[in-house]
Amino acid sequence: MLDLLQQQLTLTNFLIFLAIGIVMLLIVLGFVTYAIYFERKVIGWMQLRVGPNRVGPLGLLQSVADVAKLLIKEDTIPRKAERHLFILAPVITFIPSFAVIATLPFAGNLFLADLDVGILYYVALSGISTLGIVLGGWASNNKYALLGGMRSAAQMISYEVPLVISVVGIVMMSGTLNLRLIVEGQAGGIWHWNFIPQIIGFVVFVIAGISELNRTPFDLPEAESELVAGYHVEYSGFRFAFFMLAEYVYVFAIASLTTVLFLGGWHAPLPFLDFIPGIIWFLLKFSFIVFFFFWLRATLPRIRIDQLMGLGWRVLLPLAILNIFVSAILIALGVGKA
């Protein structure tokens, strides 16, 4: 009887976790759908264009129509492609992008998993998406796709190194890898947020994060004018949608992680504003970061591959390492937290 009860409790927990996962997936899919819409509207506003305005009120159903179009398009697989790997590549790219959200705290009591190694969890899973991109380019049996996959791997690996090193200073000052505890250590007002003592790490993290997202001005993996759409040139329909979905889910993840690590998470910028729910502050900071990504796309041109690689290895990596030494000096002088 006890064994049966334990099995029932386990099944109940599984169903609860499954329901939470489905709800989170729907939230993320809703974000992706309307992030695309608002990106097009923001860019149109900045470039004196109209943007989506025909499908639905104010064009609000344009992204829904685009997603529906992708889902019903013919699914083609090249005859000489590595069929099984070709099918698997979009899945390998998308699943880690969604799984990393599990450890992100959105408020003091609103998180899916309170991991003591939250930062390592994020880094480990996000790196798997690079394999999916390379695999998609190689399995297509197309030279353009292969070239795009290799270029993407070089870029993502190069910028993941300074991205990870840039947060070491926060780990040193906070004394933990737990994302919730890192946010708790930033309570008390904007002067306690990590972006002030970690301004070097903050700048490196944001630049490397944009490159990890393959967004302008680092959107070389999808440089259609150079690579005929890059690594996903042979993909169509919902498999192509998986690659695009993964990219926008990472926008959600990077914006959330930036808010958690550097901008105080759910804490108010001034103590007397604490009466406003923490989730509101989180969403405001998160929205600002997402708007910043859109702003960059509307204003900056794409850089060359040699400039991109040089920036990562010659500028960002030394700055990330310098940030570690600066953080150690601050902690030794008693200025930084330990």
PDB file of C-alpha atoms in Angstrom, residues 72-289:
ATOM      1  CA  ILE A  72       1.409  24.229 -43.247  1.00  0.00           C
ATOM      2  CA  LYS A  73       4.224  24.624 -45.775  1.00  0.00           C
ATOM      3  CA  GLU A  74       5.569  21.508 -47.446  1.00  0.00           C
ATOM      4  CA  ASP A  75       8.268  19.763 -45.438  1.00  0.00           C
ATOM      5  CA  THR A  76      11.086  18.994 -47.865  1.00  0.00           C
ATOM      6  CA  ILE A  77      14.196  16.923 -47.177  1.00  0.00           C
ATOM      7  CA  PRO A  78      16.998  16.888 -49.769  1.00  0.00           C
ATOM      8  CA  ARG A  79      17.404  13.499 -51.402  1.00  0.00           C
ATOM      9  CA  LYS A  80      21.113  13.230 -50.580  1.00  0.00           C
ATOM     10  CA  ALA A  81      20.856  14.639 -47.059  1.00  0.00           C
ATOM     11  CA  GLU A  82      21.620  12.584 -43.956  1.00  0.00           C
ATOM     12  CA  ARG A  83      17.918  12.128 -43.273  1.00  0.00           C
ATOM     13  CA  HIS A  84      17.926  11.187 -39.570  1.00  0.00           C
ATOM     14  CA  LEU A  85      20.453  13.846 -38.573  1.00  0.00           C
ATOM     15  CA  PHE A  86      18.678  16.396 -40.770  1.00  0.00           C
ATOM     16  CA  ILE A  87      15.461  15.763 -38.847  1.00  0.00           C
ATOM     17  CA  LEU A  88      17.208  15.714 -35.454  1.00  0.00           C
ATOM     18  CA  ALA A  89      19.185  18.966 -35.830  1.00  0.00           C
ATOM     19  CA  PRO A  90      16.291  21.449 -35.254  1.00  0.00           C
ATOM     20  CA  VAL A  91      15.223  19.471 -32.166  1.00  0.00           C
ATOM     21  CA  ILE A  92      18.753  19.550 -30.721  1.00  0.00           C
ATOM     22  CA  THR A  93      18.814  23.310 -31.311  1.00  0.00           C
ATOM     23  CA  PHE A  94      15.434  24.074 -29.744  1.00  0.00           C
ATOM     24  CA  ILE A  95      15.200  21.814 -26.669  1.00  0.00           C
ATOM     25  CA  PRO A  96      18.185  23.354 -24.785  1.00  0.00           C
ATOM     26  CA  SER A  97      16.876  26.869 -25.508  1.00  0.00           C
ATOM     27  CA  PHE A  98      13.673  26.011 -23.674  1.00  0.00           C
ATOM     28  CA  ALA A  99      15.294  23.911 -20.930  1.00  0.00           C
ATOM     29  CA  VAL A 100      17.570  26.741 -19.753  1.00  0.00           C
ATOM     30  CA  ILE A 101      14.494  28.705 -18.637  1.00  0.00           C
ATOM     31  CA  ALA A 102      13.906  26.186 -15.823  1.00  0.00           C
ATOM     32  CA  THR A 103      16.501  27.743 -13.545  1.00  0.00           C
ATOM     33  CA  LEU A 104      15.659  31.427 -14.150  1.00  0.00           C
ATOM     34  CA  PRO A 105      13.986  33.126 -11.117  1.00  0.00           C
ATOM     35  CA  PHE A 106      11.346  35.698 -12.126  1.00  0.00           C
ATOM     36  CA  ALA A 107      10.420  36.701  -8.573  1.00  0.00           C
ATOM     37  CA  GLY A 108      11.299  35.703  -5.016  1.00  0.00           C
ATOM     38  CA  ASN A 109       8.899  32.760  -5.096  1.00  0.00           C
ATOM     39  CA  LEU A 110       8.416  32.366  -8.855  1.00  0.00           C
ATOM     40  CA  PHE A 111      10.914  29.920 -10.351  1.00  0.00           C
ATOM     41  CA  LEU A 112      10.836  26.380 -11.686  1.00  0.00           C
ATOM     42  CA  ALA A 113      14.081  25.011 -10.215  1.00  0.00           C
ATOM     43  CA  ASP A 114      16.291  26.494  -7.494  1.00  0.00           C
ATOM     44  CA  LEU A 115      19.610  24.986  -8.547  1.00  0.00           C
ATOM     45  CA  ASP A 116      22.828  25.636  -6.630  1.00  0.00           C
ATOM     46  CA  VAL A 117      24.670  25.534  -9.964  1.00  0.00           C
ATOM     47  CA  GLY A 118      22.184  27.604 -11.946  1.00  0.00           C
ATOM     48  CA  ILE A 119      24.818  29.456 -13.990  1.00  0.00           C
ATOM     49  CA  LEU A 120      26.631  26.233 -14.908  1.00  0.00           C
ATOM     50  CA  TYR A 121      23.300  24.668 -15.872  1.00  0.00           C
ATOM     51  CA  TYR A 122      22.591  27.534 -18.264  1.00  0.00           C
ATOM     52  CA  VAL A 123      26.058  27.458 -19.820  1.00  0.00           C
ATOM     53  CA  ALA A 124      26.088  23.675 -20.229  1.00  0.00           C
ATOM     54  CA  LEU A 125      22.706  23.497 -21.955  1.00  0.00           C
ATOM     55  CA  SER A 126      23.057  26.568 -24.154  1.00  0.00           C
ATOM     56  CA  GLY A 127      26.262  25.154 -25.615  1.00  0.00           C
ATOM     57  CA  ILE A 128      24.350  22.138 -26.951  1.00  0.00           C
ATOM     58  CA  SER A 129      22.458  24.324 -29.430  1.00  0.00           C
ATOM     59  CA  THR A 130      25.716  24.915 -31.297  1.00  0.00           C
ATOM     60  CA  LEU A 131      25.824  21.186 -32.068  1.00  0.00           C
ATOM     61  CA  GLY A 132      22.355  21.359 -33.600  1.00  0.00           C
ATOM     62  CA  ILE A 133      23.369  24.219 -35.881  1.00  0.00           C
ATOM     63  CA  VAL A 134      26.540  22.476 -37.057  1.00  0.00           C
ATOM     64  CA  LEU A 135      24.631  19.235 -37.500  1.00  0.00           C
ATOM     65  CA  GLY A 136      21.935  20.953 -39.555  1.00  0.00           C
ATOM     66  CA  GLY A 137      24.512  22.473 -41.878  1.00  0.00           C
ATOM     67  CA  TRP A 138      26.451  19.226 -42.301  1.00  0.00           C
ATOM     68  CA  ALA A 139      23.432  16.919 -42.669  1.00  0.00           C
ATOM     69  CA  SER A 140      21.981  19.082 -45.456  1.00  0.00           C
ATOM     70  CA  ASN A 141      24.748  17.911 -47.805  1.00  0.00           C
ATOM     71  CA  ASN A 142      24.933  21.442 -49.168  1.00  0.00           C
ATOM     72  CA  LYS A 143      28.167  23.415 -49.348  1.00  0.00           C
ATOM     73  CA  TYR A 144      26.473  26.703 -48.500  1.00  0.00           C
ATOM     74  CA  ALA A 145      24.782  25.137 -45.480  1.00  0.00           C
ATOM     75  CA  LEU A 146      28.054  23.506 -44.363  1.00  0.00           C
ATOM     76  CA  LEU A 147      29.896  26.802 -44.665  1.00  0.00           C
ATOM     77  CA  GLY A 148      27.143  28.534 -42.724  1.00  0.00           C
ATOM     78  CA  GLY A 149      27.221  25.856 -40.012  1.00  0.00           C
ATOM     79  CA  MET A 150      30.983  26.112 -39.570  1.00  0.00           C
ATOM     80  CA  ARG A 151      30.859  29.898 -39.481  1.00  0.00           C
ATOM     81  CA  SER A 152      28.086  29.734 -36.875  1.00  0.00           C
ATOM     82  CA  ALA A 153      30.057  27.284 -34.720  1.00  0.00           C
ATOM     83  CA  ALA A 154      33.166  29.476 -34.855  1.00  0.00           C
ATOM     84  CA  GLN A 155      31.168  32.527 -33.838  1.00  0.00           C
ATOM     85  CA  MET A 156      29.145  30.916 -31.057  1.00  0.00           C
ATOM     86  CA  ILE A 157      32.110  29.120 -29.481  1.00  0.00           C
ATOM     87  CA  SER A 158      34.294  32.235 -29.719  1.00  0.00           C
ATOM     88  CA  TYR A 159      31.746  34.392 -27.922  1.00  0.00           C
ATOM     89  CA  GLU A 160      30.650  31.795 -25.409  1.00  0.00           C
ATOM     90  CA  VAL A 161      34.117  31.923 -23.836  1.00  0.00           C
ATOM     91  CA  PRO A 162      34.022  35.646 -22.879  1.00  0.00           C
ATOM     92  CA  LEU A 163      30.310  35.298 -22.039  1.00  0.00           C
ATOM     93  CA  VAL A 164      31.082  32.704 -19.372  1.00  0.00           C
ATOM     94  CA  ILE A 165      34.212  34.431 -18.074  1.00  0.00           C
ATOM     95  CA  SER A 166      32.344  37.758 -17.768  1.00  0.00           C
ATOM     96  CA  VAL A 167      30.095  36.338 -15.023  1.00  0.00           C
ATOM     97  CA  VAL A 168      32.978  34.969 -12.938  1.00  0.00           C
ATOM     98  CA  GLY A 169      33.271  38.335 -11.211  1.00  0.00           C
ATOM     99  CA  ILE A 170      29.626  38.104 -10.090  1.00  0.00           C
ATOM    100  CA  VAL A 171      30.224  34.583  -8.775  1.00  0.00           C
ATOM    101  CA  MET A 172      33.242  35.854  -6.826  1.00  0.00           C
ATOM    102  CA  MET A 173      31.319  38.763  -5.322  1.00  0.00           C
ATOM    103  CA  SER A 174      28.171  36.748  -4.572  1.00  0.00           C
ATOM    104  CA  GLY A 175      29.922  33.581  -3.425  1.00  0.00           C
ATOM    105  CA  THR A 176      27.350  31.396  -5.169  1.00  0.00           C
ATOM    106  CA  LEU A 177      26.268  29.997  -8.546  1.00  0.00           C
ATOM    107  CA  ASN A 178      22.610  30.025  -7.484  1.00  0.00           C
ATOM    108  CA  LEU A 179      20.736  32.606  -9.567  1.00  0.00           C
ATOM    109  CA  ARG A 180      18.111  33.261  -6.883  1.00  0.00           C
ATOM    110  CA  LEU A 181      20.778  33.981  -4.256  1.00  0.00           C
ATOM    111  CA  ILE A 182      22.605  36.258  -6.703  1.00  0.00           C
ATOM    112  CA  VAL A 183      19.426  38.324  -7.031  1.00  0.00           C
ATOM    113  CA  GLU A 184      18.890  38.343  -3.256  1.00  0.00           C
ATOM    114  CA  GLY A 185      22.358  39.830  -2.871  1.00  0.00           C
ATOM    115  CA  GLN A 186      21.298  42.833  -4.990  1.00  0.00           C
ATOM    116  CA  ALA A 187      18.484  43.966  -2.675  1.00  0.00           C
ATOM    117  CA  GLY A 188      18.471  47.494  -1.285  1.00  0.00           C
ATOM    118  CA  GLY A 189      18.397  49.732  -4.334  1.00  0.00           C
ATOM    119  CA  ILE A 190      20.090  50.344  -7.667  1.00  0.00           C
ATOM    120  CA  TRP A 191      23.462  51.074  -6.015  1.00  0.00           C
ATOM    121  CA  HIS A 192      23.562  47.414  -4.912  1.00  0.00           C
ATOM    122  CA  TRP A 193      22.964  46.011  -8.402  1.00  0.00           C
ATOM    123  CA  ASN A 194      25.865  44.115  -9.915  1.00  0.00           C
ATOM    124  CA  PHE A 195      26.182  46.164 -13.094  1.00  0.00           C
ATOM    125  CA  ILE A 196      27.864  48.987 -11.131  1.00  0.00           C
ATOM    126  CA  PRO A 197      30.876  47.116  -9.662  1.00  0.00           C
ATOM    127  CA  GLN A 198      30.801  44.713 -12.617  1.00  0.00           C
ATOM    128  CA  ILE A 199      30.466  47.307 -15.378  1.00  0.00           C
ATOM    129  CA  ILE A 200      33.257  45.681 -17.436  1.00  0.00           C
ATOM    130  CA  GLY A 201      31.662  42.266 -17.100  1.00  0.00           C
ATOM    131  CA  PHE A 202      28.257  43.774 -17.909  1.00  0.00           C
ATOM    132  CA  VAL A 203      29.458  45.288 -21.196  1.00  0.00           C
ATOM    133  CA  VAL A 204      31.252  42.076 -22.199  1.00  0.00           C
ATOM    134  CA  PHE A 205      28.225  39.965 -21.268  1.00  0.00           C
ATOM    135  CA  VAL A 206      25.797  42.064 -23.313  1.00  0.00           C
ATOM    136  CA  ILE A 207      27.998  42.127 -26.416  1.00  0.00           C
ATOM    137  CA  ALA A 208      28.803  38.412 -26.202  1.00  0.00           C
ATOM    138  CA  GLY A 209      25.146  37.640 -25.522  1.00  0.00           C
ATOM    139  CA  ILE A 210      24.041  39.473 -28.667  1.00  0.00           C
ATOM    140  CA  SER A 211      26.564  37.481 -30.673  1.00  0.00           C
ATOM    141  CA  GLU A 212      25.356  34.236 -29.077  1.00  0.00           C
ATOM    142  CA  LEU A 213      21.850  35.159 -30.236  1.00  0.00           C
ATOM    143  CA  ASN A 214      23.099  35.647 -33.816  1.00  0.00           C
ATOM    144  CA  ARG A 215      21.494  39.067 -33.895  1.00  0.00           C
ATOM    145  CA  THR A 216      22.575  42.258 -35.653  1.00  0.00           C
ATOM    146  CA  PRO A 217      25.352  43.324 -35.894  1.00  0.00           C
ATOM    147  CA  PHE A 218      26.543  39.735 -35.365  1.00  0.00           C
ATOM    148  CA  ASP A 219      23.954  37.961 -37.546  1.00  0.00           C
ATOM    149  CA  LEU A 220      26.524  36.323 -39.807  1.00  0.00           C
ATOM    150  CA  PRO A 221      25.084  32.791 -39.367  1.00  0.00           C
ATOM    151  CA  GLU A 222      21.973  34.024 -41.186  1.00  0.00           C
ATOM    152  CA  ALA A 223      23.656  36.449 -43.580  1.00  0.00           C
ATOM    153  CA  GLU A 224      21.356  35.707 -46.502  1.00  0.00           C
ATOM    154  CA  SER A 225      23.189  38.115 -48.813  1.00  0.00           C
ATOM    155  CA  GLU A 226      26.399  36.128 -48.300  1.00  0.00           C
ATOM    156  CA  LEU A 227      25.393  32.550 -47.484  1.00  0.00           C
ATOM    157  CA  VAL A 228      21.908  32.088 -48.976  1.00  0.00           C
ATOM    158  CA  ALA A 229      20.460  31.948 -45.424  1.00  0.00           C
ATOM    159  CA  GLY A 230      23.369  30.015 -43.909  1.00  0.00           C
ATOM    160  CA  TYR A 231      23.084  26.719 -42.080  1.00  0.00           C
ATOM    161  CA  HIS A 232      19.307  26.340 -42.537  1.00  0.00           C
ATOM    162  CA  VAL A 233      19.203  26.965 -46.280  1.00  0.00           C
ATOM    163  CA  GLU A 234      17.761  23.489 -46.978  1.00  0.00           C
ATOM    164  CA  TYR A 235      15.130  23.630 -44.242  1.00  0.00           C
ATOM    165  CA  SER A 236      11.496  24.527 -44.825  1.00  0.00           C
ATOM    166  CA  GLY A 237       8.189  24.538 -42.993  1.00  0.00           C
ATOM    167  CA  PHE A 238       8.094  23.684 -39.308  1.00  0.00           C
ATOM    168  CA  ARG A 239      11.733  22.507 -39.191  1.00  0.00           C
ATOM    169  CA  PHE A 240      12.851  25.972 -40.290  1.00  0.00           C
ATOM    170  CA  ALA A 241      10.439  27.383 -37.693  1.00  0.00           C
ATOM    171  CA  PHE A 242      12.224  25.369 -34.980  1.00  0.00           C
ATOM    172  CA  PHE A 243      15.507  27.133 -35.737  1.00  0.00           C
ATOM    173  CA  MET A 244      13.837  30.564 -35.641  1.00  0.00           C
ATOM    174  CA  LEU A 245      11.921  29.610 -32.511  1.00  0.00           C
ATOM    175  CA  ALA A 246      15.141  28.621 -30.733  1.00  0.00           C
ATOM    176  CA  GLU A 247      16.688  31.989 -31.588  1.00  0.00           C
ATOM    177  CA  TYR A 248      13.822  33.978 -30.077  1.00  0.00           C
ATOM    178  CA  VAL A 249      13.588  31.714 -27.027  1.00  0.00           C
ATOM    179  CA  TYR A 250      17.250  32.522 -26.390  1.00  0.00           C
ATOM    180  CA  VAL A 251      16.327  36.219 -26.611  1.00  0.00           C
ATOM    181  CA  PHE A 252      13.896  35.519 -23.761  1.00  0.00           C
ATOM    182  CA  ALA A 253      16.592  33.615 -21.835  1.00  0.00           C
ATOM    183  CA  ILE A 254      19.438  36.109 -22.330  1.00  0.00           C
ATOM    184  CA  ALA A 255      17.222  39.084 -21.450  1.00  0.00           C
ATOM    185  CA  SER A 256      16.082  37.278 -18.298  1.00  0.00           C
ATOM    186  CA  LEU A 257      19.632  36.259 -17.368  1.00  0.00           C
ATOM    187  CA  THR A 258      20.915  39.817 -17.845  1.00  0.00           C
ATOM    188  CA  THR A 259      18.151  41.066 -15.557  1.00  0.00           C
ATOM    189  CA  VAL A 260      18.977  38.439 -12.931  1.00  0.00           C
ATOM    190  CA  LEU A 261      22.756  38.788 -12.962  1.00  0.00           C
ATOM    191  CA  PHE A 262      23.251  42.530 -13.369  1.00  0.00           C
ATOM    192  CA  LEU A 263      20.000  44.501 -12.943  1.00  0.00           C
ATOM    193  CA  GLY A 264      18.745  43.304  -9.575  1.00  0.00           C
ATOM    194  CA  GLY A 265      16.167  40.823 -10.835  1.00  0.00           C
ATOM    195  CA  TRP A 266      12.817  41.507  -9.202  1.00  0.00           C
ATOM    196  CA  HIS A 267      14.143  44.193  -6.815  1.00  0.00           C
ATOM    197  CA  ALA A 268      12.990  47.807  -7.124  1.00  0.00           C
ATOM    198  CA  PRO A 269      15.582  50.450  -8.078  1.00  0.00           C
ATOM    199  CA  LEU A 270      14.688  52.472  -4.949  1.00  0.00           C
ATOM    200  CA  PRO A 271      13.690  50.957  -1.579  1.00  0.00           C
ATOM    201  CA  PHE A 272      10.495  53.013  -1.206  1.00  0.00           C
ATOM    202  CA  LEU A 273       9.149  51.390  -4.405  1.00  0.00           C
ATOM    203  CA  ASP A 274       9.171  47.912  -2.888  1.00  0.00           C
ATOM    204  CA  PHE A 275       5.366  47.961  -2.590  1.00  0.00           C
ATOM    205  CA  ILE A 276       5.206  47.283  -6.365  1.00  0.00           C
ATOM    206  CA  PRO A 277       5.226  43.500  -7.009  1.00  0.00           C
ATOM    207  CA  GLY A 278       8.647  42.134  -7.916  1.00  0.00           C
ATOM    208  CA  ILE A 279       7.409  40.486 -11.106  1.00  0.00           C
ATOM    209  CA  ILE A 280       6.496  43.955 -12.432  1.00  0.00           C
ATOM    210  CA  TRP A 281      10.060  45.205 -11.925  1.00  0.00           C
ATOM    211  CA  PHE A 282      11.425  42.058 -13.542  1.00  0.00           C
ATOM    212  CA  LEU A 283       9.189  42.504 -16.586  1.00  0.00           C
ATOM    213  CA  LEU A 284      10.130  46.178 -16.935  1.00  0.00           C
ATOM    214  CA  LYS A 285      13.862  45.423 -16.904  1.00  0.00           C
ATOM    215  CA  PHE A 286      13.362  42.412 -19.164  1.00  0.00           C
ATOM    216  CA  SER A 287      11.368  44.511 -21.658  1.00  0.00           C
ATOM    217  CA  PHE A 288      14.068  47.181 -21.721  1.00  0.00           C
ATOM    218  CA  ILE A 289      16.726  44.600 -22.594  1.00  0.00           C
TER     219      ILE A 289
END
